[in-house]
Coordinates of C-alpha atoms and ligand atoms in Angstrom, one line a residue:
M1 CA -23.8 60.0 33.2
L2 CA -21.0 57.6 33.6
K3 CA -20.0 55.8 30.4
K4 CA -19.9 52.0 30.4
D5 CA -16.6 50.4 31.2
I6 CA -15.4 48.5 28.1
R7 CA -12.5 46.9 30.0
S8 CA -15.1 44.9 32.0
Y9 CA -16.3 43.2 28.9
S10 CA -15.4 39.7 27.8
C11 CA -14.5 39.2 24.1
E12 CA -17.9 37.6 23.5
A13 CA -19.7 40.6 25.1
I14 CA -17.8 43.0 22.8
E15 CA -18.6 40.8 19.8
N16 CA -22.3 41.0 20.8
F17 CA -22.1 44.8 21.0
M18 CA -20.6 44.9 17.5
V19 CA -23.3 42.7 16.0
E20 CA -26.1 44.6 17.8
N21 CA -24.7 47.8 16.4
G22 CA -24.6 46.7 12.8
E23 CA -20.8 46.0 12.8
K24 CA -19.0 42.8 11.8
K25 CA -18.5 40.3 14.6
F26 CA -14.7 40.0 14.0
R27 CA -14.4 43.7 15.1
G28 CA -15.2 42.4 18.6
K29 CA -12.1 40.2 18.7
Q30 CA -10.1 42.9 17.1
L31 CA -11.0 45.5 19.8
Y32 CA -10.6 43.0 22.6
G33 CA -7.1 42.3 21.4
W34 CA -6.3 46.1 21.6
I35 CA -7.8 46.4 25.1
V36 CA -5.7 43.6 26.5
K37 CA -2.7 45.4 25.0
G38 CA -3.6 48.3 27.3
I39 CA -4.6 51.0 24.7
Q40 CA -5.7 54.1 26.4
S41 CA -7.8 55.6 23.6
F42 CA -9.9 54.1 20.8
D43 CA -7.7 56.0 18.4
E44 CA -4.9 53.6 19.1
A45 CA -6.9 50.7 17.5
I46 CA -5.4 51.5 14.2
N47 CA -7.2 48.8 12.1
M48 CA -10.7 50.0 13.1
P49 CA -12.8 52.3 10.9
K50 CA -13.1 55.9 12.2
S51 CA -16.9 55.8 12.4
L52 CA -16.7 52.8 14.7
K53 CA -14.1 54.4 16.9
E54 CA -16.4 57.4 17.2
K55 CA -19.3 55.2 18.2
L56 CA -17.2 53.5 20.8
E57 CA -15.9 56.8 22.1
A58 CA -19.5 58.0 22.7
T59 CA -20.6 54.8 24.4
F60 CA -17.7 53.6 26.5
I61 CA -14.9 54.7 28.7
L62 CA -11.6 53.1 28.0
D63 CA -9.0 54.9 30.1
N64 CA -10.8 54.3 33.4
I65 CA -7.8 54.5 35.7
K66 CA -5.7 57.7 35.6
I67 CA -2.6 58.1 37.6
A68 CA -3.0 60.8 40.2
K69 CA 0.2 60.3 42.0
R70 CA 3.2 57.9 42.0
V71 CA 5.8 57.5 44.7
T72 CA 8.7 55.1 44.5
S73 CA 10.6 53.9 47.5
D74 CA 14.3 54.7 47.6
K75 CA 14.9 51.6 49.7
D76 CA 13.5 48.8 47.5
R77 CA 11.9 50.4 44.3
T78 CA 8.4 49.6 45.6
T79 CA 6.0 52.0 43.9
K80 CA 2.8 53.3 45.4
Y81 CA 0.1 54.6 43.1
L82 CA -2.9 56.8 43.6
Y83 CA -5.4 56.5 40.8
E84 CA -8.3 58.6 39.9
L85 CA -11.5 57.0 38.6
Q86 CA -14.0 58.3 36.1
D87 CA -16.2 59.8 38.8
G88 CA -13.3 61.4 40.6
H89 CA -12.9 58.8 43.4
I90 CA -9.3 58.0 44.4
I91 CA -8.0 54.4 44.9
E92 CA -4.6 53.1 45.6
G93 CA -2.3 50.3 44.5
V94 CA 1.3 49.1 44.9
L95 CA 3.8 47.6 42.5
M96 CA 6.5 45.4 44.0
S97 CA 9.6 44.2 42.2
Y98 CA 10.9 40.8 43.1
K99 CA 13.5 38.5 41.6
H100 CA 10.8 36.5 39.9
G101 CA 9.1 39.5 38.4
Y102 CA 6.6 42.3 39.2
S103 CA 3.7 41.9 41.6
I104 CA 0.8 44.3 41.7
C105 CA -1.5 44.9 44.7
V106 CA -4.9 46.0 43.5
S107 CA -7.9 47.6 45.1
T108 CA -11.4 46.1 44.7
Q109 CA -13.6 48.8 46.3
V110 CA -13.3 52.6 47.0
G111 CA -12.9 52.4 50.8
C112 CA -14.2 49.4 52.7
K113 CA -17.1 48.6 55.0
M114 CA -15.5 45.8 57.0
G115 CA -14.3 48.0 59.8
C116 CA -11.2 46.1 60.9
T117 CA -9.8 48.3 63.7
F118 CA -6.1 48.1 62.5
C119 CA -6.8 49.0 58.9
A120 CA -6.7 52.5 57.5
S121 CA -8.9 51.6 54.5
A122 CA -11.8 51.1 56.8
I123 CA -11.7 54.5 58.4
G124 CA -13.9 56.4 55.9
G125 CA -16.3 53.5 55.2
I126 CA -17.2 52.4 51.7
E127 CA -17.9 54.7 48.7
R128 CA -18.6 52.1 46.0
N129 CA -17.5 48.8 44.4
L130 CA -15.0 48.9 41.6
T131 CA -16.0 47.3 38.2
A132 CA -14.1 44.4 36.8
G133 CA -12.7 46.8 34.2
E134 CA -11.4 49.2 36.9
I135 CA -9.7 46.3 38.7
I136 CA -8.0 45.0 35.5
G137 CA -7.4 48.6 34.4
Q138 CA -5.0 49.0 37.3
L139 CA -2.8 46.4 35.6
Y140 CA -3.0 48.0 32.2
T141 CA -2.2 51.4 33.6
V142 CA 0.8 50.4 35.6
E143 CA 2.2 48.2 32.8
K144 CA 2.0 51.2 30.4
D145 CA 3.4 53.5 33.0
M146 CA 6.5 51.4 33.8
G147 CA 6.9 49.6 30.4
I148 CA 6.7 46.2 32.2
K149 CA 4.7 43.0 32.2
I150 CA 3.1 42.0 35.5
S151 CA 3.6 38.4 36.6
N152 CA 1.7 38.3 39.9
V153 CA -1.5 39.9 41.2
V154 CA -2.6 40.2 44.8
L155 CA -6.1 41.4 45.7
M156 CA -4.9 43.1 48.9
G157 CA -5.5 46.8 48.2
S158 CA -8.4 48.7 49.7
G159 CA -11.7 46.9 49.8
E160 CA -13.0 43.4 50.5
P161 CA -12.9 41.4 47.3
L162 CA -15.6 39.0 48.4
D163 CA -17.9 41.9 49.3
N164 CA -17.7 42.7 45.5
Y165 CA -18.0 39.2 44.4
E166 CA -19.5 39.5 40.9
E167 CA -17.1 42.1 39.7
V168 CA -14.1 40.4 41.2
L169 CA -15.1 37.1 39.6
Q170 CA -15.4 38.8 36.3
F171 CA -12.0 40.3 36.8
L172 CA -10.5 36.9 37.6
K173 CA -12.1 35.5 34.4
L174 CA -10.7 38.4 32.3
V175 CA -7.2 38.3 33.7
N176 CA -7.1 34.5 33.3
D177 CA -8.6 34.4 29.8
P178 CA -6.1 32.5 27.5
K179 CA -7.2 34.6 24.6
G180 CA -6.9 37.8 26.6
Y181 CA -4.6 38.9 29.4
N182 CA -3.7 35.2 30.0
L183 CA -2.3 35.3 33.6
G184 CA -2.3 31.8 35.3
M185 CA -4.6 31.5 38.3
R186 CA -1.6 30.3 40.4
H187 CA -0.2 33.8 40.0
I188 CA -3.2 35.4 41.7
T189 CA -3.8 35.7 45.4
L190 CA -7.2 36.8 46.7
S191 CA -7.2 38.0 50.3
T192 CA -10.4 38.1 52.4
C193 CA -11.3 39.1 56.0
G194 CA -13.4 35.9 56.1
I195 CA -16.8 36.1 54.4
A196 CA -17.5 32.4 54.8
D197 CA -20.5 32.1 52.4
K198 CA -18.5 33.6 49.6
I199 CA -15.4 31.5 50.4
K200 CA -17.7 28.5 49.7
D201 CA -19.0 30.1 46.4
L202 CA -15.4 30.7 45.4
A203 CA -14.4 27.1 46.2
D204 CA -17.2 26.0 43.9
E205 CA -15.7 27.9 41.0
N206 CA -12.7 25.6 41.6
M207 CA -10.1 28.0 40.3
Q208 CA -6.5 27.4 41.1
L209 CA -5.9 30.8 42.7
T210 CA -4.3 31.3 46.1
L211 CA -6.8 32.1 48.9
A212 CA -5.4 34.2 51.7
I213 CA -7.4 34.6 54.9
S214 CA -6.8 37.6 57.1
L215 CA -7.1 35.8 60.4
H216 CA -5.2 37.9 62.8
C217 CA -6.7 36.2 65.9
A218 CA -7.8 32.7 66.7
N219 CA -9.9 33.7 69.7
D220 CA -13.5 34.6 68.9
E221 CA -14.0 37.3 71.4
E222 CA -10.8 39.1 70.6
R223 CA -11.1 38.6 66.8
T224 CA -14.6 40.2 67.0
A225 CA -13.0 43.2 68.7
L226 CA -10.4 43.5 65.9
M227 CA -12.6 42.5 63.0
P228 CA -16.3 43.1 63.2
V229 CA -16.9 40.5 60.4
N230 CA -16.3 37.9 63.0
K231 CA -19.7 38.7 64.5
K232 CA -21.4 37.4 61.4
Y233 CA -18.9 34.7 60.5
N234 CA -17.2 33.4 63.7
L235 CA -14.1 31.2 63.7
T236 CA -16.2 28.0 63.5
A237 CA -18.0 29.2 60.4
L238 CA -14.8 30.6 58.9
M239 CA -12.8 27.4 59.4
K240 CA -15.7 25.3 58.0
A241 CA -15.5 27.4 54.8
C242 CA -11.7 27.1 54.7
H243 CA -11.9 23.3 55.1
Y244 CA -14.5 23.2 52.3
Y245 CA -12.1 25.4 50.2
T246 CA -9.1 23.1 50.6
D247 CA -11.2 20.0 50.1
V248 CA -12.7 21.2 46.8
T249 CA -9.7 22.9 45.3
N250 CA -6.8 21.0 47.0
R251 CA -5.1 24.4 47.2
R252 CA -3.1 25.4 50.3
I253 CA -4.6 28.4 52.2
T254 CA -2.5 31.2 53.4
F255 CA -3.4 32.6 56.8
E256 CA -2.3 36.1 57.3
Y257 CA -1.6 37.1 60.9
G258 CA -0.7 40.7 61.7
L259 CA 1.1 40.9 65.0
I260 CA 0.1 43.8 67.2
A261 CA 2.2 44.3 70.3
G262 CA 0.5 43.1 73.5
V263 CA -2.8 42.5 71.6
N264 CA -2.6 39.2 69.6
D265 CA 1.1 38.3 69.9
T266 CA 1.2 36.4 73.2
E267 CA 2.2 32.8 73.6
E268 CA -1.4 31.9 74.5
R269 CA -2.7 33.4 71.2
A270 CA 0.0 31.4 69.3
K271 CA -1.2 28.2 70.9
E272 CA -4.8 28.9 70.0
L273 CA -3.8 29.5 66.4
G274 CA -1.7 26.4 66.4
K275 CA -4.6 24.3 67.6
L276 CA -7.1 25.9 65.2
I277 CA -5.2 25.1 62.0
Q278 CA -3.0 22.1 63.0
G279 CA -3.0 19.5 60.2
M280 CA -4.7 21.8 57.7
L281 CA -3.4 22.3 54.1
C282 CA -2.2 25.8 54.9
H283 CA 0.6 28.0 56.0
V284 CA 0.9 31.1 58.1
N285 CA 2.3 34.4 57.1
L286 CA 3.2 36.6 60.1
I287 CA 3.1 40.3 59.4
P288 CA 4.4 42.9 61.9
I289 CA 1.4 45.2 61.8
N290 CA 2.0 48.6 60.1
Q291 CA 1.4 51.3 62.5
V292 CA -1.8 53.3 61.7
I293 CA -1.6 56.8 63.2
E294 CA -5.4 56.9 63.9
R295 CA -5.1 53.8 66.0
D296 CA -3.0 53.1 69.0
Y297 CA -1.4 49.8 67.7
Q298 CA 2.3 49.1 67.6
P299 CA 4.0 46.3 65.7
S300 CA 5.3 43.4 67.8
K301 CA 9.0 43.2 68.6
E302 CA 11.2 40.9 66.6
S303 CA 11.7 38.7 69.6
S304 CA 7.9 38.2 70.1
I305 CA 7.5 37.4 66.4
A306 CA 10.2 34.8 66.5
K307 CA 8.7 33.3 69.6
F308 CA 5.2 33.2 68.0
K309 CA 6.7 31.5 65.0
K310 CA 8.4 28.9 67.1
V311 CA 5.2 28.0 69.0
L312 CA 3.3 27.6 65.7
E313 CA 6.0 25.4 64.3
G314 CA 5.6 23.3 67.4
Y315 CA 2.1 22.4 66.0
G316 CA 3.6 21.5 62.6
V317 CA 2.4 24.7 61.0
T318 CA 4.6 26.1 58.2
T319 CA 5.2 29.7 59.1
T320 CA 6.9 32.6 57.3
I321 CA 7.5 36.2 58.3
R322 CA 6.6 38.7 55.7
R323 CA 9.3 40.9 54.3
E324 CA 8.5 44.6 54.6
L325 CA 8.5 46.6 51.4
G326 CA 7.9 50.2 50.8
S327 CA 7.9 51.2 54.5
D328 CA 9.3 54.6 53.7
I329 CA 6.4 55.5 51.4
N330 CA 3.4 54.3 53.4
A331 CA 2.9 51.6 50.9
A332 CA 0.5 49.8 53.1
C333 CA -3.2 49.6 53.9
G334 CA -4.9 52.8 52.8
Q335 CA -2.3 55.2 54.3
L336 CA -1.5 57.2 51.2
R337 CA -5.1 57.5 50.1
K338 CA -6.0 58.8 53.5
N339 CA -3.2 61.3 53.6
H340 CA -4.2 62.5 50.1
L341 CA -7.9 62.9 51.1
D342 CA -6.8 64.9 54.2
D343 CA -4.7 67.3 52.2
Ligands
LIG1 N1 -10.2 43.0 52.7 C1 -9.2 42.0 52.3 C2 -8.0 42.5 51.5 C3 -7.5 43.9 51.8 S1 -6.5 44.1 53.2 C4 -8.6 41.4 53.6 O1 -9.1 41.7 54.7 O2 -7.9 40.4 53.5 C5 -5.0 43.3 52.8 C6 -4.2 42.8 54.1 O3 -3.7 43.9 54.8 C7 -5.2 42.0 55.0 O4 -4.5 40.9 55.5 C8 -5.3 43.1 56.1 O5 -5.7 42.5 57.3 C9 -3.9 43.6 56.2 N2 -3.8 44.9 56.9 C10 -4.7 45.9 57.1 N3 -4.2 46.9 57.9 C11 -3.0 46.5 58.2 C12 -1.9 47.1 59.0 N4 -2.1 48.2 59.6 N5 -0.8 46.4 59.1 C13 -0.6 45.2 58.4 N6 -1.5 44.6 57.7 C14 -2.7 45.3 57.6

């Protein structure tokens, strides 16, 4: 039987556990304080009685993310992690170092069921959702491992965050809790393939996080061929949800557009995109697609990317080109996990 994941609990939920188990309520706040410090065993909570630590040990798992492998890029110090979960599943994550601090890319599911044709995370389908505690556990684990404090979080590892809505929402609340981890919402980016209904739900939460939409194509027929989610939520439904999101939150949306040579990088595609998002509170991040061995996709040439950018700017759309990090260690999109599973 899997133990319950204490890192998923809010301070209040831990307080309730204490009271229900005949302990003083203040022990809840005490333990929560230790958890957000990243302790890996209940023994580290030095001001708690031994009997309570034993009870906690028997009921909960604390160290829910164990490092299975770590590879650091010689080029830019980007570090790719493979983590092992309580039930033996493997997930991945990346730590990036920028001038303004450390940014971590976290996974939200083991595998993914969205089936985007260019994404290696989709190849094996989905195994299960991560718990909120397993998502925040990735932060605790890396901070301990590196002796650092993380300043930005992107939900862009494997999995579709909005397909694991409840746990991801709980994660966001935990990571943002001023009495807990206390990371500002503006330091968090959630990336989705476009589950329109959930985008609306997220808008209603009115949090100040950054929403990134993996758009990749502004033509319904071709987007469906790349991203099966487009069958259920086509561009009209997606854009309606995006407009709702910017109206409610007044936050600028990031559209991610991975350029695949000869597939979605033509001038015509750039014009379609320009027309679709012209005048919106948004910007576009162009990403030369990372080659996935299993698929026959090549990244666009620099000249095509520059041209694509120019066309978009002609529509008044702010456009950036994403800097590539960790290219020498497969620090992108499920590649390392896949290699590991194939070993
Ligand atoms: N499911 C979410 C988050 C995980 S993917 C989403 O779809 O947004 C994170 C980002 O990596 C997405 O924009 C995704 O489209 C992109 N991506 C996937 N495979 C890629 C590849 N081979 N090259 C470049 N970006 C890729």
